[in-house]
Amino acid sequence: MLRLLLGLLGVEVRHTVRRATTTALLFFFAALLLGAAIVAFLVAGYILLAERYDPIVAAFIIGALCLIGALILFIVAYARTRRRAPPPAYGGLGSLMAVPPTAPPAAANVPPPGVAAGPPPPPMAASTVIAVAAGAALLGLILGRRI
């Protein structure tokens, strides 16, 4: 039974890896073609501007447009990485008015009386997770045999 489960797991993993690899290759080739299209448009724009203006002016115009586009993208990326202020705890009318705190900010780190200060306990040990998973698998095998 375990050999069958491991075999099915291996087939699923191979299928998932094959799908992910195919998707990554498609994205790579799409990005490559998009880059070639951008270069072609830049060259066409340069030729068009070079016929109307001087070739040096055409190069400056295309360089300036690329620089402005890159700066806009950098500003957008920087704005997305900044952390937003957390929303107020209460969304009612009281959140619009400033409420003075009842305790000084330094006292916020002091635990209440009767609670021991210290680091929080770890969520679960790895052996606990493995034991729960093994128990669930064994229970599934037992219940699967009865049906």
mmCIF file of C-alpha atoms in Angstrom:
data_model
loop_
_atom_site.group_PDB
_atom_site.id
_atom_site.type_symbol
_atom_site.label_atom_id
_atom_site.label_comp_id
_atom_site.label_asym_id
_atom_site.label_seq_id
_atom_site.Cartn_x
_atom_site.Cartn_y
_atom_site.Cartn_z
ATOM 1 C CA MET A 1 0.000 0.000 0.000
ATOM 2 C CA LEU A 2 2.844 2.361 0.843
ATOM 3 C CA ARG A 3 4.558 1.549 -2.468
ATOM 4 C CA LEU A 4 1.355 2.486 -4.318
ATOM 5 C CA LEU A 5 1.038 5.771 -2.414
ATOM 6 C CA LEU A 6 4.677 6.655 -3.059
ATOM 7 C CA GLY A 7 4.267 5.746 -6.721
ATOM 8 C CA LEU A 8 1.231 8.014 -7.020
ATOM 9 C CA LEU A 9 3.118 10.771 -5.225
ATOM 10 C CA GLY A 10 6.033 10.396 -7.650
ATOM 11 C CA VAL A 11 3.719 10.607 -10.651
ATOM 12 C CA GLU A 12 2.084 13.754 -9.263
ATOM 13 C CA VAL A 13 5.453 15.364 -8.540
ATOM 14 C CA ARG A 14 6.726 14.578 -12.055
ATOM 15 C CA HIS A 15 3.529 15.958 -13.571
ATOM 16 C CA THR A 16 3.757 19.146 -11.501
ATOM 17 C CA VAL A 17 7.439 19.658 -12.347
ATOM 18 C CA ARG A 18 6.781 19.076 -16.055
ATOM 19 C CA ARG A 19 3.906 21.582 -16.006
ATOM 20 C CA ALA A 20 5.976 24.172 -14.126
ATOM 21 C CA THR A 21 8.921 23.719 -16.500
ATOM 22 C CA THR A 22 6.696 24.112 -19.551
ATOM 23 C CA THR A 23 5.140 27.245 -18.080
ATOM 24 C CA ALA A 24 8.564 28.704 -17.257
ATOM 25 C CA LEU A 25 9.813 28.033 -20.805
ATOM 26 C CA LEU A 26 6.715 29.647 -22.281
ATOM 27 C CA PHE A 27 7.223 32.729 -20.100
ATOM 28 C CA PHE A 28 10.915 32.867 -21.073
ATOM 29 C CA PHE A 29 10.172 32.729 -24.807
ATOM 30 C CA ALA A 30 7.346 35.257 -24.431
ATOM 31 C CA ALA A 31 9.718 37.636 -22.601
ATOM 32 C CA LEU A 32 12.363 37.096 -25.289
ATOM 33 C CA LEU A 33 9.885 37.899 -28.072
ATOM 34 C CA LEU A 34 8.596 40.916 -26.136
ATOM 35 C CA GLY A 35 12.168 42.198 -25.787
ATOM 36 C CA ALA A 36 12.750 41.730 -29.525
ATOM 37 C CA ALA A 37 9.523 43.616 -30.275
ATOM 38 C CA ILE A 38 10.557 46.493 -28.023
ATOM 39 C CA VAL A 39 13.968 46.694 -29.716
ATOM 40 C CA ALA A 40 12.293 46.631 -33.140
ATOM 41 C CA PHE A 41 9.941 49.459 -32.152
ATOM 42 C CA LEU A 42 12.860 51.482 -30.777
ATOM 43 C CA VAL A 43 14.818 51.002 -34.018
ATOM 44 C CA ALA A 44 11.776 51.928 -36.125
ATOM 45 C CA GLY A 45 11.198 55.000 -33.986
ATOM 46 C CA TYR A 46 14.847 55.971 -34.314
ATOM 47 C CA ILE A 47 14.738 55.638 -38.108
ATOM 48 C CA LEU A 48 11.538 57.681 -38.284
ATOM 49 C CA LEU A 49 12.946 60.419 -36.048
ATOM 50 C CA ALA A 50 16.321 60.368 -37.819
ATOM 51 C CA GLU A 51 14.606 61.124 -41.145
ATOM 52 C CA ARG A 52 12.653 64.047 -39.693
ATOM 53 C CA TYR A 53 15.356 65.364 -37.353
ATOM 54 C CA ASP A 54 19.064 64.824 -36.890
ATOM 55 C CA PRO A 55 20.135 61.268 -35.878
ATOM 56 C CA ILE A 56 21.643 62.594 -32.631
ATOM 57 C CA VAL A 57 18.384 64.344 -31.723
ATOM 58 C CA ALA A 58 16.493 61.128 -32.508
ATOM 59 C CA ALA A 59 18.771 59.173 -30.164
ATOM 60 C CA PHE A 60 18.274 61.765 -27.413
ATOM 61 C CA ILE A 61 14.482 61.646 -27.822
ATOM 62 C CA ILE A 62 14.358 57.851 -27.605
ATOM 63 C CA GLY A 63 16.790 57.842 -24.667
ATOM 64 C CA ALA A 64 14.705 60.432 -22.818
ATOM 65 C CA LEU A 65 11.488 58.476 -23.370
ATOM 66 C CA CYS A 66 13.114 55.275 -22.084
ATOM 67 C CA LEU A 67 14.543 57.139 -19.073
ATOM 68 C CA ILE A 68 11.159 58.648 -18.188
ATOM 69 C CA GLY A 69 9.471 55.241 -18.505
ATOM 70 C CA ALA A 70 12.115 53.580 -16.310
ATOM 71 C CA LEU A 71 11.822 56.283 -13.640
ATOM 72 C CA ILE A 72 8.034 55.900 -13.553
ATOM 73 C CA LEU A 73 8.376 52.131 -13.138
ATOM 74 C CA PHE A 74 10.966 52.576 -10.361
ATOM 75 C CA ILE A 75 8.699 55.000 -8.501
ATOM 76 C CA VAL A 76 5.746 52.607 -8.784
ATOM 77 C CA ALA A 77 7.899 49.683 -7.581
ATOM 78 C CA TYR A 78 9.213 51.737 -4.647
ATOM 79 C CA ALA A 79 5.695 52.784 -3.665
ATOM 80 C CA ARG A 80 4.564 49.143 -3.685
ATOM 81 C CA THR A 81 7.371 48.058 -1.335
ATOM 82 C CA ARG A 82 6.597 50.632 1.354
ATOM 83 C CA ARG A 83 4.541 49.414 4.278
ATOM 84 C CA ARG A 84 1.115 50.827 4.680
ATOM 85 C CA ALA A 85 -0.127 52.174 7.995
ATOM 86 C CA PRO A 86 -2.307 49.608 9.772
ATOM 87 C CA PRO A 87 -6.014 50.395 9.795
ATOM 88 C CA PRO A 88 -7.473 51.706 13.056
ATOM 89 C CA ALA A 89 -8.613 49.104 15.564
ATOM 90 C CA TYR A 90 -12.188 50.376 15.642
ATOM 91 C CA GLY A 91 -13.793 51.511 12.400
ATOM 92 C CA GLY A 92 -16.489 53.629 14.018
ATOM 93 C CA LEU A 93 -16.639 57.347 14.715
ATOM 94 C CA GLY A 94 -14.254 57.009 17.650
ATOM 95 C CA SER A 95 -11.375 56.213 15.315
ATOM 96 C CA LEU A 96 -11.663 59.650 13.738
ATOM 97 C CA MET A 97 -10.979 61.429 17.020
ATOM 98 C CA ALA A 98 -7.663 61.220 18.811
ATOM 99 C CA VAL A 99 -8.022 59.277 22.072
ATOM 100 C CA PRO A 100 -5.240 59.748 24.634
ATOM 101 C CA PRO A 101 -3.679 56.468 25.796
ATOM 102 C CA THR A 102 -4.541 55.289 29.313
ATOM 103 C CA ALA A 103 -1.025 54.049 30.051
ATOM 104 C CA PRO A 104 2.351 55.423 29.012
ATOM 105 C CA PRO A 105 3.879 53.698 25.955
ATOM 106 C CA ALA A 106 6.783 52.313 28.026
ATOM 107 C CA ALA A 107 4.341 50.278 30.110
ATOM 108 C CA ALA A 108 3.000 48.514 27.029
ATOM 109 C CA ASN A 109 5.839 45.963 27.096
ATOM 110 C CA VAL A 110 5.281 44.955 30.740
ATOM 111 C CA PRO A 111 3.361 41.668 31.068
ATOM 112 C CA PRO A 112 0.285 41.632 33.327
ATOM 113 C CA PRO A 113 0.742 40.385 36.913
ATOM 114 C CA GLY A 114 0.876 36.617 37.265
ATOM 115 C CA VAL A 115 2.168 36.024 33.727
ATOM 116 C CA ALA A 116 5.791 34.963 33.359
ATOM 117 C CA ALA A 117 7.803 37.016 30.929
ATOM 118 C CA GLY A 118 9.809 35.177 28.315
ATOM 119 C CA PRO A 119 9.848 34.133 24.707
ATOM 120 C CA PRO A 120 6.704 32.487 23.397
ATOM 121 C CA PRO A 121 6.823 28.711 23.052
ATOM 122 C CA PRO A 122 7.482 27.272 19.590
ATOM 123 C CA PRO A 123 4.299 26.417 17.654
ATOM 124 C CA MET A 124 4.957 22.666 17.252
ATOM 125 C CA ALA A 125 7.935 20.393 17.137
ATOM 126 C CA ALA A 126 8.701 18.545 13.906
ATOM 127 C CA SER A 127 8.183 15.182 15.618
ATOM 128 C CA THR A 128 4.663 16.243 16.630
ATOM 129 C CA VAL A 129 3.778 17.150 13.048
ATOM 130 C CA ILE A 130 5.190 13.838 11.771
ATOM 131 C CA ALA A 131 3.282 11.878 14.436
ATOM 132 C CA VAL A 132 -0.005 13.602 13.556
ATOM 133 C CA ALA A 133 0.545 12.974 9.829
ATOM 134 C CA ALA A 134 1.416 9.298 10.424
ATOM 135 C CA GLY A 135 -1.646 8.873 12.633
ATOM 136 C CA ALA A 136 -3.875 10.444 9.997
ATOM 137 C CA ALA A 137 -2.403 8.177 7.302
ATOM 138 C CA LEU A 138 -2.889 5.070 9.483
ATOM 139 C CA LEU A 139 -6.463 6.066 10.298
ATOM 140 C CA GLY A 140 -7.141 6.637 6.594
ATOM 141 C CA LEU A 141 -5.778 3.179 5.760
ATOM 142 C CA ILE A 142 -7.884 1.535 8.457
ATOM 143 C CA LEU A 143 -11.078 3.347 7.454
ATOM 144 C CA GLY A 144 -10.359 2.741 3.780
ATOM 145 C CA ARG A 145 -10.239 -1.029 4.357
ATOM 146 C CA ARG A 146 -13.692 -1.024 6.023
ATOM 147 C CA ILE A 147 -15.458 0.672 3.116
#
